[in-house]
């Protein structure tokens, strides 16, 4: 990096949760090899067969809440960065798990929604959920059965909190994408927005995804992210102490 950033935006994808035991989407054994996107991750799929869609998310929610699933050192390092970095910081995740929050991150933008929330399709009210959702379940607001859906963003729907994300991308001077393949827009275009507004861009991934970042760190997120966060925080502390000395 050319200079110490004052404003950082981080985008995470499924790769950051892989070492916690949650499957990514596009690996050879990933979720989209075992399920058709059209069936389980579109509004049309839900209209056609809501039981199948509920089963897909209920299974993933049970796994998320099961014992072996816990945050890994990459999640913990990003929580530390949020707490200790002196500049502006925004963590945006495409993940619908809660591992960033469980690691201690306070301010997480879940642009693709959250697995532990459900929504009434009539009132748009959002409720916490830890058990299963079913088509027989009556909604707490309208009292009707069949109106509840997972509070997740499906293909063809608008991701959440986009104005806030775009504003932060336009202001940041460092954008980092961690563990995402860059296949799904609008998230796949975030580094372009940041770069057009003067930011440096970095990718941390098992491999170079070929998406045109300025810098790449290749390796497992659980190893690479804590090391990178330590370097960034040390540089941030040095900058603060040298500006106090002036
Ligand atoms: P993908 O499955 O497309 O990509 C995961 C990325 O993580 C790949 O580039 C891997 O190389 C990388 N990776 C895997 N293990 C890693 C590790 N231990 N350390 C570092 N990197 C690792 O997942 P996403 O890019 O998150 O959207 O997918 C984006 C969106 O596509 C998801 O949010 C979901 C999906 O369809 C919706 O469902 C709307």
Short mmCIF file of C-alpha atoms and ligand atoms in Angstrom, two decimals:
data_model
loop_
_atom_site.label_atom_id
_atom_site.label_comp_id
_atom_site.label_asym_id
_atom_site.label_seq_id
_atom_site.Cartn_x
_atom_site.Cartn_y
_atom_site.Cartn_z
CA UNK A 1 0.00 0.00 0.00
CA UNK A 2 1.21 3.46 -0.77
CA UNK A 3 0.04 5.21 2.38
CA UNK A 4 -1.78 4.40 5.60
CA UNK A 5 -5.54 4.31 4.88
CA UNK A 6 -7.92 6.57 6.79
CA UNK A 7 -11.06 4.82 5.64
CA UNK A 8 -11.39 1.08 5.02
CA UNK A 9 -14.23 -0.98 3.55
CA UNK A 10 -14.06 -4.76 3.82
CA UNK A 11 -16.28 -7.15 1.85
CA UNK A 12 -16.40 -10.77 2.97
CA UNK A 13 -17.75 -13.83 1.19
CA UNK A 14 -18.26 -17.52 1.86
CA UNK A 15 -14.48 -18.19 1.90
CA UNK A 16 -14.10 -16.46 5.28
CA UNK A 17 -16.49 -18.96 6.88
CA UNK A 18 -15.10 -22.05 5.09
CA UNK A 19 -12.62 -22.83 7.90
CA UNK A 20 -15.53 -22.60 10.36
CA UNK A 21 -17.18 -25.56 8.60
CA UNK A 22 -19.69 -23.75 6.37
CA UNK A 23 -19.63 -24.75 2.68
CA UNK A 24 -18.89 -22.14 0.04
CA UNK A 25 -21.12 -21.89 -3.03
CA UNK A 26 -18.87 -22.50 -6.01
CA UNK A 27 -16.31 -25.07 -4.81
CA UNK A 28 -16.44 -28.54 -6.39
CA UNK A 29 -18.38 -29.71 -3.30
CA UNK A 30 -20.11 -26.33 -2.83
CA UNK A 31 -23.80 -25.58 -2.27
CA UNK A 32 -24.52 -24.76 -5.92
CA UNK A 33 -23.22 -28.18 -7.01
CA UNK A 34 -25.85 -29.81 -4.81
CA UNK A 35 -28.81 -27.44 -5.32
CA UNK A 36 -30.16 -25.49 -8.28
CA UNK A 37 -30.06 -21.73 -7.69
CA UNK A 38 -33.41 -21.42 -9.55
CA UNK A 39 -35.05 -23.81 -7.07
CA UNK A 40 -33.77 -22.51 -3.72
CA UNK A 41 -32.53 -18.95 -4.22
CA UNK A 42 -35.09 -17.13 -6.38
CA UNK A 43 -38.55 -15.67 -5.63
CA UNK A 44 -39.96 -17.87 -8.43
CA UNK A 45 -38.49 -21.00 -6.80
CA UNK A 46 -40.11 -20.04 -3.48
CA UNK A 47 -43.48 -19.43 -5.20
CA UNK A 48 -43.26 -22.85 -6.91
CA UNK A 49 -42.12 -24.90 -3.93
CA UNK A 50 -41.89 -23.05 -0.60
CA UNK A 51 -41.42 -26.31 1.35
CA UNK A 52 -38.22 -27.07 -0.56
CA UNK A 53 -36.86 -23.55 0.02
CA UNK A 54 -37.71 -23.66 3.74
CA UNK A 55 -36.02 -27.07 3.98
CA UNK A 56 -32.84 -25.67 2.34
CA UNK A 57 -32.57 -22.72 4.77
CA UNK A 58 -33.79 -24.72 7.81
CA UNK A 59 -30.99 -27.23 7.20
CA UNK A 60 -28.40 -24.47 6.88
CA UNK A 61 -29.73 -22.70 10.00
CA UNK A 62 -29.52 -25.93 12.05
CA UNK A 63 -25.93 -26.41 10.89
CA UNK A 64 -25.04 -22.81 11.77
CA UNK A 65 -26.43 -23.27 15.30
CA UNK A 66 -24.77 -26.65 15.79
CA UNK A 67 -21.86 -27.10 18.17
CA UNK A 68 -18.84 -27.40 15.88
CA UNK A 69 -19.62 -24.19 13.98
CA UNK A 70 -17.81 -21.23 15.47
CA UNK A 71 -15.96 -18.11 14.29
CA UNK A 72 -12.38 -18.65 13.10
CA UNK A 73 -9.32 -16.39 13.53
CA UNK A 74 -10.24 -14.38 10.39
CA UNK A 75 -13.59 -13.34 11.90
CA UNK A 76 -11.91 -12.51 15.21
CA UNK A 77 -9.23 -10.42 13.51
CA UNK A 78 -11.85 -8.31 11.70
CA UNK A 79 -13.65 -7.69 15.00
CA UNK A 80 -10.32 -6.50 16.46
CA UNK A 81 -9.80 -4.22 13.46
CA UNK A 82 -13.23 -2.64 13.97
CA UNK A 83 -12.47 -2.02 17.66
CA UNK A 84 -8.91 -0.69 17.30
CA UNK A 85 -8.62 1.03 13.90
CA UNK A 86 -8.48 4.80 14.27
CA UNK A 87 -10.16 5.66 10.96
CA UNK A 88 -13.53 5.03 9.35
CA UNK A 89 -14.36 1.33 8.99
CA UNK A 90 -17.21 -0.60 7.39
CA UNK A 91 -17.58 -4.38 7.24
CA UNK A 92 -19.95 -5.58 4.51
CA UNK A 93 -20.67 -9.28 4.21
CA UNK A 94 -22.41 -11.36 1.57
CA UNK A 95 -22.69 -14.12 4.16
CA UNK A 96 -25.98 -14.86 5.86
CA UNK A 97 -24.33 -16.56 8.85
CA UNK A 98 -23.74 -14.73 12.17
CA UNK A 99 -20.05 -15.58 12.61
CA UNK A 100 -18.83 -11.96 12.34
CA UNK A 101 -21.16 -10.95 15.18
CA UNK A 102 -20.21 -13.99 17.25
CA UNK A 103 -16.55 -13.01 16.83
CA UNK A 104 -17.31 -9.54 18.25
CA UNK A 105 -17.99 -7.37 15.18
CA UNK A 106 -20.63 -4.82 16.13
CA UNK A 107 -21.44 -3.05 12.92
CA UNK A 108 -21.95 -5.57 10.11
CA UNK A 109 -23.88 -4.85 6.92
CA UNK A 110 -25.49 -8.12 5.76
CA UNK A 111 -26.13 -7.17 2.15
CA UNK A 112 -27.62 -10.63 1.33
CA UNK A 113 -29.71 -10.85 4.51
CA UNK A 114 -29.44 -13.08 7.57
CA UNK A 115 -30.22 -16.74 8.12
CA UNK A 116 -31.38 -16.08 11.71
CA UNK A 117 -34.14 -13.71 10.58
CA UNK A 118 -37.47 -14.22 8.83
CA UNK A 119 -39.80 -11.72 7.23
CA UNK A 120 -43.55 -11.37 6.75
CA UNK A 121 -44.17 -11.03 3.01
CA UNK A 122 -47.22 -8.82 3.63
CA UNK A 123 -45.98 -6.32 6.26
CA UNK A 124 -42.21 -6.69 5.56
CA UNK A 125 -41.68 -6.92 9.33
CA UNK A 126 -38.54 -8.83 10.27
CA UNK A 127 -38.34 -11.30 13.20
CA UNK A 128 -35.51 -13.25 14.80
CA UNK A 129 -35.68 -17.00 14.23
CA UNK A 130 -33.54 -19.85 15.59
CA UNK A 131 -35.83 -22.78 14.80
CA UNK A 132 -37.33 -23.92 11.50
CA UNK A 133 -39.70 -21.88 9.32
CA UNK A 134 -42.67 -23.75 7.77
CA UNK A 135 -45.58 -22.91 5.51
CA UNK A 136 -47.98 -23.89 8.31
CA UNK A 137 -46.46 -21.34 10.72
CA UNK A 138 -48.69 -18.33 11.47
CA UNK A 139 -47.09 -14.94 11.18
CA UNK A 140 -46.84 -12.91 14.39
CA UNK A 141 -48.06 -9.74 12.70
CA UNK A 142 -50.84 -10.80 10.31
CA UNK A 143 -51.77 -14.11 11.97
CA UNK A 144 -51.86 -15.87 8.58
CA UNK A 145 -50.05 -19.09 7.67
CA UNK A 146 -47.75 -19.14 4.64
CA UNK A 147 -46.60 -15.53 4.68
CA UNK A 148 -43.22 -16.05 6.31
CA UNK A 149 -40.01 -16.29 4.28
CA UNK A 150 -36.31 -16.32 5.13
CA UNK A 151 -34.91 -12.76 5.42
CA UNK A 152 -32.35 -13.44 2.71
CA UNK A 153 -31.79 -11.80 -0.66
CA UNK A 154 -32.51 -14.09 -3.61
CA UNK A 155 -31.32 -13.74 -7.20
CA UNK A 156 -33.37 -11.03 -8.88
CA UNK A 157 -33.88 -9.11 -5.59
CA UNK A 158 -32.13 -5.92 -4.49
CA UNK A 159 -29.34 -6.39 -1.90
CA UNK A 160 -29.84 -4.57 1.39
CA UNK A 161 -28.39 -1.19 2.50
CA UNK A 162 -26.89 -0.34 -0.91
CA UNK A 163 -26.86 3.50 -0.47
CA UNK A 164 -24.84 3.12 2.75
CA UNK A 165 -22.40 0.70 1.09
CA UNK A 166 -21.92 2.85 -2.02
CA UNK A 167 -21.31 5.94 0.13
CA UNK A 168 -18.60 4.14 2.09
CA UNK A 169 -16.99 2.78 -1.11
CA UNK A 170 -16.84 6.28 -2.55
CA UNK A 171 -15.14 7.63 0.59
CA UNK A 172 -12.71 4.78 1.38
CA UNK A 173 -9.04 4.74 0.49
CA UNK A 174 -8.62 0.98 0.96
CA UNK A 175 -11.08 -1.69 -0.18
CA UNK A 176 -10.42 -5.34 0.71
CA UNK A 177 -12.39 -8.34 -0.58
CA UNK A 178 -11.93 -11.49 1.50
CA UNK A 179 -12.99 -15.00 0.43
CA UNK A 180 -15.31 -14.07 -2.40
CA UNK A 181 -15.17 -15.34 -5.98
CA UNK A 182 -16.45 -12.07 -7.47
CA UNK A 183 -19.17 -13.83 -9.47
CA UNK A 184 -22.24 -12.05 -8.10
CA UNK A 185 -23.10 -8.41 -8.71
CA UNK A 186 -23.38 -5.83 -7.31
CA UNK A 187 -20.72 -7.00 -4.80
CA UNK A 188 -18.43 -8.08 -7.66
CA UNK A 189 -18.29 -4.44 -8.82
CA UNK A 190 -17.42 -2.88 -5.44
CA UNK A 191 -13.66 -2.77 -6.09
CA UNK A 192 -14.29 -0.86 -9.34
CA UNK A 193 -16.40 1.75 -7.54
CA UNK A 194 -13.75 2.14 -4.83
CA UNK A 195 -10.93 2.40 -7.38
CA UNK A 196 -12.78 4.99 -9.49
CA UNK A 197 -12.99 7.12 -6.34
CA UNK A 198 -9.25 6.81 -5.65
CA UNK A 199 -8.99 3.78 -3.33
CA UNK A 200 -6.39 1.03 -3.47
CA UNK A 201 -7.91 -2.43 -3.73
CA UNK A 202 -6.80 -5.72 -2.27
CA UNK A 203 -7.97 -9.31 -2.46
CA UNK A 204 -7.38 -11.94 0.22
CA UNK A 205 -8.32 -15.37 -1.13
CA UNK A 206 -7.05 -18.91 -1.55
CA UNK A 207 -6.34 -17.94 -5.17
CA UNK A 208 -6.14 -14.87 -7.42
CA UNK A 209 -9.70 -14.62 -8.80
CA UNK A 210 -8.47 -12.55 -11.74
CA UNK A 211 -10.81 -9.69 -10.89
CA UNK A 212 -8.16 -6.97 -11.27
CA UNK A 213 -7.28 -5.95 -7.71
CA UNK A 214 -4.15 -3.85 -7.04
CA UNK A 215 -2.82 -6.31 -4.43
CA UNK A 216 -3.36 -9.99 -3.66
CA UNK A 217 -2.70 -12.01 -0.55
CA UNK A 218 -3.11 -15.71 -1.32
CA UNK A 219 -3.77 -18.25 1.42
CA UNK A 220 -6.35 -19.40 3.92
CA UNK A 221 -8.27 -16.54 5.51
CA UNK A 222 -7.67 -17.97 9.00
CA UNK A 223 -3.90 -17.46 8.53
CA UNK A 224 -3.69 -14.44 6.23
CA UNK A 225 -6.35 -12.13 7.68
CA UNK A 226 -4.98 -12.02 11.28
CA UNK A 227 -1.47 -11.31 9.95
CA UNK A 228 -2.70 -8.53 7.68
CA UNK A 229 -4.84 -6.98 10.43
CA UNK A 230 -1.85 -6.96 12.80
CA UNK A 231 0.24 -5.10 10.19
CA UNK A 232 -2.52 -2.59 9.49
CA UNK A 233 -3.10 -1.88 13.18
CA UNK A 234 0.60 -1.48 13.86
CA UNK A 235 0.94 1.00 10.99
CA UNK A 236 -2.16 2.82 12.28
CA UNK A 237 -0.65 3.10 15.80
CA UNK A 238 2.69 4.31 14.39
CA UNK A 239 0.90 6.95 12.35
CA UNK A 240 -1.05 8.12 15.41
CA UNK A 241 2.10 8.35 17.57
CA UNK A 242 4.13 10.16 14.90
CA UNK A 243 1.36 12.71 14.37
CA UNK A 244 1.21 13.27 18.19
CA UNK A 245 4.98 13.88 18.15
CA UNK A 246 4.69 16.70 15.59
P1 LIG B 1 -18.14 -18.43 -3.61
O1 LIG B 1 -18.40 -19.84 -3.21
O2 LIG B 1 -18.55 -18.02 -4.98
O3 LIG B 1 -16.58 -18.10 -3.48
C1 LIG B 1 -15.85 -18.41 -2.32
C2 LIG B 1 -14.45 -17.86 -2.49
O4 LIG B 1 -13.75 -18.08 -1.29
C3 LIG B 1 -13.63 -18.51 -3.62
O5 LIG B 1 -13.03 -17.49 -4.40
C4 LIG B 1 -12.57 -19.34 -2.87
O6 LIG B 1 -11.32 -19.37 -3.55
C5 LIG B 1 -12.46 -18.57 -1.57
N1 LIG B 1 -12.08 -19.40 -0.41
C6 LIG B 1 -12.49 -20.66 -0.10
N2 LIG B 1 -11.97 -21.06 1.06
C7 LIG B 1 -11.18 -20.05 1.51
C8 LIG B 1 -10.36 -19.84 2.66
N3 LIG B 1 -10.25 -20.77 3.61
N4 LIG B 1 -9.69 -18.67 2.77
C9 LIG B 1 -9.79 -17.71 1.82
N5 LIG B 1 -10.56 -17.83 0.72
C10 LIG B 1 -11.25 -18.98 0.56
O7 LIG B 1 -18.82 -17.50 -2.49
P2 LIG B 1 -19.17 -15.94 -2.55
O8 LIG B 1 -18.22 -15.20 -3.41
O9 LIG B 1 -19.35 -15.49 -1.15
O10 LIG B 1 -25.53 -15.14 -2.87
O11 LIG B 1 -20.59 -15.99 -3.25
C11 LIG B 1 -21.27 -14.77 -3.46
C12 LIG B 1 -22.74 -15.01 -3.44
O12 LIG B 1 -23.08 -16.06 -4.34
C13 LIG B 1 -23.30 -15.50 -2.12
O13 LIG B 1 -23.52 -14.48 -1.17
C14 LIG B 1 -24.59 -16.16 -2.52
C15 LIG B 1 -24.08 -16.92 -3.72
O14 LIG B 1 -25.00 -17.25 -4.68
C16 LIG B 1 -26.86 -15.37 -2.78
O15 LIG B 1 -27.32 -16.44 -2.42
C17 LIG B 1 -27.70 -14.20 -3.17
#
